[in-house]
Short mmCIF file of C-alpha atoms in Angstrom, two decimals:
data_model
loop_
_atom_site.label_atom_id
_atom_site.label_comp_id
_atom_site.label_asym_id
_atom_site.label_seq_id
_atom_site.Cartn_x
_atom_site.Cartn_y
_atom_site.Cartn_z
CA MET A 1 23.27 -30.65 -13.38
CA LEU A 2 19.71 -30.03 -14.53
CA ASP A 3 18.76 -28.68 -11.10
CA THR A 4 21.75 -26.32 -11.12
CA LEU A 5 20.90 -25.16 -14.63
CA LEU A 6 17.28 -24.44 -13.71
CA ARG A 7 18.35 -22.44 -10.65
CA CYS A 8 20.78 -20.36 -12.72
CA VAL A 9 18.16 -19.74 -15.40
CA GLY A 10 15.63 -18.73 -12.74
CA ALA A 11 18.06 -16.23 -11.20
CA LEU A 12 18.82 -14.85 -14.67
CA VAL A 13 15.12 -14.42 -15.51
CA VAL A 14 14.56 -12.55 -12.23
CA PHE A 15 17.62 -10.41 -12.95
CA LEU A 16 16.38 -9.49 -16.43
CA THR A 17 12.75 -8.77 -15.51
CA PHE A 18 12.39 -7.52 -11.93
CA PRO A 19 14.76 -4.50 -12.25
CA LEU A 20 12.83 -3.43 -15.36
CA ILE A 21 9.57 -3.72 -13.43
CA ILE A 22 11.06 -1.53 -10.70
CA GLY A 23 12.17 0.98 -13.34
CA GLN A 24 8.68 1.12 -14.85
CA THR A 25 7.20 1.47 -11.37
CA GLU A 26 9.51 4.39 -10.64
CA HIS A 27 8.28 6.19 -13.76
CA LYS A 28 4.65 5.81 -12.70
CA VAL A 29 5.10 6.52 -8.98
CA MET A 30 7.10 9.67 -9.66
CA ALA A 31 4.58 10.75 -12.29
CA HIS A 32 1.74 10.52 -9.75
CA MET A 33 3.65 12.06 -6.83
CA GLN A 34 5.11 14.97 -8.79
CA GLY A 35 2.32 15.50 -11.33
CA ARG A 36 4.50 14.54 -14.30
CA LEU A 37 2.53 14.14 -17.52
CA GLY A 38 5.22 12.80 -19.87
CA PRO A 39 5.49 9.20 -18.53
CA MET A 40 1.70 8.83 -18.86
CA TYR A 41 1.51 9.23 -22.65
CA ALA A 42 3.78 6.64 -24.26
CA GLY A 43 1.67 3.82 -25.69
CA GLY A 44 -1.67 5.22 -24.62
CA PHE A 45 -3.25 3.74 -21.49
CA HIS A 46 -1.31 4.94 -18.44
CA GLY A 47 1.88 5.20 -20.49
CA TRP A 48 2.41 1.44 -20.55
CA ALA A 49 5.13 1.69 -23.24
CA GLN A 50 7.35 4.20 -21.44
CA LEU A 51 9.97 1.56 -20.61
CA VAL A 52 9.94 0.36 -24.23
CA ALA A 53 10.41 3.94 -25.43
CA ASP A 54 13.38 4.36 -23.08
CA GLY A 55 14.93 1.15 -24.37
CA VAL A 56 14.56 2.24 -28.00
CA LYS A 57 16.05 5.63 -27.14
CA PHE A 58 19.15 4.08 -25.55
CA VAL A 59 19.66 1.69 -28.48
CA GLN A 60 19.46 4.53 -31.01
CA LYS A 61 21.90 6.82 -29.21
CA GLU A 62 25.45 6.95 -30.50
CA GLU A 63 28.08 5.48 -28.19
CA ILE A 64 31.01 7.87 -27.87
CA VAL A 65 34.33 7.18 -26.16
CA PRO A 66 36.40 10.27 -25.24
CA ALA A 67 39.64 10.57 -27.18
CA ASP A 68 41.83 10.56 -24.04
CA ALA A 69 39.88 7.85 -22.22
CA ASP A 70 41.31 4.50 -21.18
CA ARG A 71 39.16 2.66 -23.72
CA LYS A 72 39.36 -0.85 -22.23
CA VAL A 73 38.52 0.26 -18.70
CA PHE A 74 35.89 2.68 -20.01
CA ARG A 75 34.07 -0.13 -21.83
CA LEU A 76 34.46 -2.65 -19.00
CA ALA A 77 33.10 -0.38 -16.22
CA PRO A 78 29.34 -0.88 -16.95
CA VAL A 79 29.77 -4.67 -16.84
CA VAL A 80 31.65 -4.49 -13.52
CA ALA A 81 28.86 -2.33 -12.10
CA LEU A 82 26.07 -4.68 -13.25
CA LEU A 83 27.40 -8.23 -12.89
CA PRO A 84 27.78 -8.42 -9.06
CA TYR A 85 24.04 -7.99 -8.55
CA LEU A 86 23.37 -11.04 -10.72
CA ILE A 87 25.76 -13.07 -8.57
CA VAL A 88 24.11 -11.82 -5.37
CA LEU A 89 20.64 -12.82 -6.57
CA ILE A 90 21.78 -16.44 -6.80
CA ALA A 91 22.36 -16.53 -3.03
CA ILE A 92 19.14 -14.79 -1.85
CA PRO A 93 16.49 -17.30 -0.67
CA ILE A 94 13.03 -16.74 -2.13
CA GLY A 95 11.02 -19.49 -0.40
CA PRO A 96 11.31 -22.47 1.94
CA GLY A 97 12.48 -25.92 0.92
CA GLY A 98 15.64 -24.90 -0.89
CA PHE A 99 13.99 -22.23 -3.07
CA VAL A 100 17.34 -20.46 -3.64
CA GLY A 101 19.83 -20.42 -6.47
CA GLN A 102 22.73 -21.57 -4.31
CA ALA A 103 22.75 -21.77 -0.53
CA VAL A 104 26.05 -20.36 0.81
CA ASP A 105 27.14 -21.15 4.37
CA ALA A 106 28.45 -17.63 4.98
CA GLY A 107 25.81 -16.13 2.70
CA ILE A 108 25.36 -12.85 4.56
CA PHE A 109 29.03 -11.91 4.17
CA PHE A 110 29.18 -13.31 0.65
CA VAL A 111 26.41 -11.03 -0.62
CA LEU A 112 27.83 -7.95 1.14
CA ALA A 113 31.31 -8.61 -0.24
CA VAL A 114 30.04 -9.11 -3.79
CA MET A 115 27.85 -6.01 -3.59
CA GLY A 116 30.94 -3.99 -2.68
CA ILE A 117 32.55 -4.99 -5.97
CA GLY A 118 29.84 -3.21 -7.93
CA VAL A 119 31.06 0.18 -6.72
CA LEU A 120 34.32 -0.48 -8.56
CA GLY A 121 32.35 0.06 -11.77
CA SER A 122 31.75 3.69 -10.79
CA LEU A 123 35.38 4.14 -9.82
CA MET A 124 36.57 2.64 -13.12
CA ALA A 125 34.15 4.83 -15.07
CA GLY A 126 35.26 8.00 -13.30
CA TRP A 127 38.97 7.27 -13.70
CA ALA A 128 38.82 6.10 -17.33
CA SER A 129 36.62 8.92 -18.68
CA ALA A 130 39.40 11.57 -18.78
CA ASN A 131 36.91 14.06 -17.34
CA LYS A 132 37.38 16.02 -14.13
CA PHE A 133 33.68 15.89 -13.28
CA SER A 134 33.74 12.12 -13.73
CA LEU A 135 36.85 11.78 -11.59
CA LEU A 136 35.28 13.89 -8.85
CA GLY A 137 32.16 11.70 -8.94
CA GLY A 138 34.30 8.57 -8.70
CA LEU A 139 36.19 9.91 -5.68
CA ARG A 140 32.91 10.80 -3.99
CA THR A 141 31.72 7.26 -4.69
CA ALA A 142 34.83 5.85 -2.97
CA ALA A 143 34.34 8.07 0.08
CA GLN A 144 30.67 7.14 0.30
CA LEU A 145 31.48 3.43 0.02
CA MET A 146 34.01 3.53 2.85
CA SER A 147 31.61 5.45 5.07
CA TYR A 148 28.46 3.36 4.61
CA GLU A 149 29.94 -0.12 4.23
CA LEU A 150 30.73 -0.34 7.97
CA PRO A 151 27.22 0.36 9.38
CA MET A 152 25.72 -1.96 6.75
CA LEU A 153 28.03 -4.78 7.83
CA LEU A 154 27.46 -4.17 11.56
CA SER A 155 23.67 -4.18 11.21
CA ALA A 156 23.82 -7.42 9.19
CA ALA A 157 26.10 -8.94 11.84
CA SER A 158 23.42 -8.16 14.45
CA VAL A 159 20.91 -10.36 12.61
CA ALA A 160 23.49 -13.10 12.20
CA MET A 161 24.17 -12.99 15.95
CA ALA A 162 20.46 -13.19 16.72
CA ALA A 163 19.95 -16.19 14.42
CA GLY A 164 23.21 -17.92 15.33
CA THR A 165 24.12 -18.53 11.67
CA LEU A 166 25.62 -16.72 8.67
CA SER A 167 23.43 -18.61 6.19
CA LEU A 168 20.62 -16.55 4.67
CA PRO A 169 18.13 -19.47 4.61
CA GLY A 170 19.18 -20.27 8.18
CA ILE A 171 18.49 -16.68 9.28
CA VAL A 172 15.00 -16.79 7.76
CA ASP A 173 14.31 -20.19 9.38
CA SER A 174 15.28 -18.75 12.78
CA PHE A 175 13.12 -15.65 12.35
CA HIS A 176 10.35 -14.83 14.85
CA TRP A 177 7.86 -12.00 14.48
CA TRP A 178 9.00 -10.40 17.73
CA TRP A 179 12.34 -9.75 16.02
CA ILE A 180 10.81 -6.87 14.03
CA PRO A 181 10.70 -4.33 16.92
CA TRP A 182 13.87 -5.81 18.42
CA GLN A 183 15.88 -5.41 15.19
CA ALA A 184 14.15 -2.22 13.97
CA ILE A 185 17.25 -0.07 14.48
CA GLY A 186 19.37 -2.51 12.51
CA ALA A 187 16.77 -2.62 9.73
CA PHE A 188 16.81 1.19 9.46
CA VAL A 189 20.61 1.29 9.36
CA PHE A 190 20.90 -1.53 6.81
CA PHE A 191 18.28 -0.11 4.46
CA THR A 192 19.65 3.44 4.69
CA ALA A 193 23.24 2.31 4.14
CA GLY A 194 22.03 0.24 1.18
CA LEU A 195 20.52 3.37 -0.40
CA ALA A 196 23.83 5.16 0.07
CA GLU A 197 25.70 2.23 -1.51
CA LEU A 198 23.42 2.55 -4.56
CA GLN A 199 23.88 6.35 -4.64
CA ARG A 200 20.11 6.80 -4.57
CA PRO A 201 18.55 10.11 -3.46
CA PRO A 202 19.02 11.65 -0.99
CA PHE A 203 22.50 10.04 -1.09
CA ASP A 204 23.21 10.84 -4.76
CA MET A 205 25.96 13.41 -4.23
CA PRO A 206 28.45 11.36 -6.36
CA ILE A 207 26.20 11.85 -9.42
CA ALA A 208 24.87 15.32 -8.52
CA ASP A 209 23.56 16.36 -11.94
CA SER A 210 23.16 20.01 -10.97
CA GLU A 211 26.85 20.51 -10.10
CA ILE A 212 29.01 17.73 -11.62
CA ILE A 213 26.64 16.86 -14.51
CA PHE A 214 26.28 13.13 -13.79
CA GLY A 215 29.41 12.22 -11.90
CA ALA A 216 31.29 9.13 -13.03
CA TYR A 217 28.77 8.52 -15.84
CA THR A 218 29.05 11.93 -17.56
CA GLU A 219 30.83 10.60 -20.67
CA TYR A 220 28.59 7.55 -21.14
CA SER A 221 25.76 7.29 -23.63
CA GLY A 222 23.64 4.67 -25.35
CA LEU A 223 23.59 1.13 -24.03
CA ARG A 224 26.57 1.60 -21.72
CA PHE A 225 24.70 4.32 -19.87
CA ALA A 226 21.64 2.07 -19.83
CA PHE A 227 23.73 -0.64 -18.13
CA PHE A 228 24.52 1.77 -15.30
CA LEU A 229 20.82 2.56 -14.91
CA LEU A 230 19.99 -1.14 -14.97
CA SER A 231 22.60 -1.79 -12.27
CA GLU A 232 20.90 0.85 -10.12
CA TYR A 233 17.51 -0.84 -10.45
CA ALA A 234 19.09 -4.27 -9.90
CA GLY A 235 20.71 -2.82 -6.77
CA ILE A 236 17.31 -1.62 -5.54
CA LEU A 237 16.00 -5.16 -6.03
CA VAL A 238 18.94 -6.71 -4.16
CA VAL A 239 18.91 -4.25 -1.22
CA SER A 240 15.13 -4.56 -0.84
CA ALA A 241 15.27 -8.36 -1.02
CA LEU A 242 18.09 -8.55 1.53
CA THR A 243 16.24 -6.22 3.91
CA ALA A 244 13.11 -8.36 3.56
CA VAL A 245 15.07 -11.57 4.16
CA LEU A 246 17.15 -10.31 7.09
CA PHE A 247 14.69 -8.10 8.96
CA LEU A 248 11.14 -8.86 7.77
CA GLY A 249 11.15 -12.64 7.83
CA GLY A 250 11.52 -13.28 4.10
CA TRP A 251 9.00 -15.96 3.16
CA HIS A 252 7.24 -15.98 6.57
CA GLY A 253 3.55 -15.12 6.35
CA PRO A 254 0.12 -16.79 6.14
CA PHE A 255 0.34 -20.12 4.26
CA HIS A 256 4.07 -19.65 3.84
CA ASP A 257 4.50 -23.35 3.02
CA GLN A 258 2.69 -22.77 -0.29
CA LEU A 259 3.00 -18.99 -0.77
CA GLY A 260 6.38 -18.28 0.83
CA TRP A 261 7.90 -17.07 -2.45
CA LEU A 262 5.00 -14.65 -2.89
CA TRP A 263 5.53 -13.10 0.55
CA THR A 264 9.21 -12.53 -0.24
CA ILE A 265 8.33 -10.79 -3.51
CA VAL A 266 5.60 -8.66 -1.89
CA LYS A 267 7.95 -7.48 0.87
CA THR A 268 10.71 -6.79 -1.65
CA PHE A 269 8.53 -4.64 -3.89
CA ALA A 270 7.04 -2.82 -0.90
CA LEU A 271 10.55 -1.78 0.11
CA ALA A 272 11.36 -0.85 -3.50
CA PHE A 273 8.33 1.46 -3.41
CA VAL A 274 9.81 3.11 -0.30
CA VAL A 275 13.08 3.65 -2.20
CA ILE A 276 11.18 5.45 -4.97
CA TRP A 277 9.13 7.39 -2.43
CA LEU A 278 12.30 8.67 -0.75
CA ARG A 279 13.61 9.91 -4.09
CA VAL A 280 10.71 12.30 -4.58
CA THR A 281 10.51 13.34 -0.93
CA TYR A 282 13.94 14.35 0.39
CA PRO A 283 16.48 16.78 -1.08
CA ARG A 284 20.06 15.75 -1.80
CA LEU A 285 22.46 15.81 1.16
CA ARG A 286 25.62 17.88 0.90
CA GLU A 287 28.88 15.94 0.95
CA ASP A 288 29.69 16.98 4.53
CA GLN A 289 26.15 16.11 5.67
CA LEU A 290 26.40 12.74 3.95
CA MET A 291 29.66 11.84 5.69
CA ARG A 292 28.50 13.16 9.07
CA PHE A 293 25.28 11.14 8.87
CA ALA A 294 27.28 7.93 8.38
CA TRP A 295 29.97 8.39 11.02
CA THR A 296 27.99 10.17 13.75
CA GLY A 297 24.55 8.70 13.03
CA LEU A 298 24.44 5.25 11.48
CA ILE A 299 27.60 3.74 12.96
CA PRO A 300 26.63 4.53 16.60
CA LEU A 301 23.13 3.17 15.90
CA SER A 302 24.53 -0.04 14.42
CA LEU A 303 26.82 -0.50 17.44
CA LEU A 304 23.83 0.09 19.72
CA GLN A 305 21.86 -2.57 17.83
CA LEU A 306 24.79 -4.98 18.11
CA ALA A 307 25.02 -4.42 21.87
CA LEU A 308 21.25 -4.81 22.28
CA THR A 309 21.33 -8.08 20.34
CA GLY A 310 24.12 -9.40 22.58
CA ILE A 311 22.21 -8.47 25.73
CA VAL A 312 18.98 -10.09 24.52
CA LYS A 313 20.79 -13.25 23.40
CA VAL A 314 22.44 -13.63 26.81
CA ALA A 315 19.14 -12.96 28.58
CA ILE A 316 17.34 -15.59 26.47
CA SER A 317 20.02 -18.22 26.91
#
């Protein structure tokens, strides 16, 4: 019982700290890349208190519920959007020797299934807000989910086929460095589909602030809006960690017996930096471009990766 409690507490601490670190990093990276001065002033040296200032701002803001909103669903939506990422973190292995919250036999499908639940938060928010812009953002979220869930699942299945197991620790144990060029297509598809699942730029059409204000979250303010932002940063952490575990060897690296957990964290934050980099680099895709990219681009690539994995597995055996 003590071991289980410590694992749950560890996952909770990671959940409460790492997404905030990613949020602070995004402020600083975007400030340097785009020449933004504002995030560099709060607190003095390098704007170290910017995240604190944002937290105080969200706490002070009044929370308003539209008069015609479905109040119960409206208030529950931020929790539904945030909670699945906490559950997923419990199943992601950090280091060798059982350094994981809970090892799940079919872990790869467990984490993908639970991540899919988080999108329901956006749908609930859009439907319950009694706002046409919010409803439109929620419907775009549903369309985007259906389009990008399939290539994400197929690319993950390719890694499971290569390793011969659905367990995330088992996949990392079976990893070899020559997998990186062999599974590169699958890694690209998985990471890109993960960005679309999180509605991160350039796949942020469901929350397009310049045309539908902020999509499903238009009517939210205060801490409830902060929960949606926190779920986005938690999603970046989860997608980056899964990509590192599935395609970059997770804890594998020099002295991985002692520093395996460090290698997993370094790879995760390197991928999180790429997520932020993409936000300031590429413009938003139109809705038709977004759908076409999934169905005519990522799905054929994921099927190609799956076929290549089957051929290589037969050749090796």
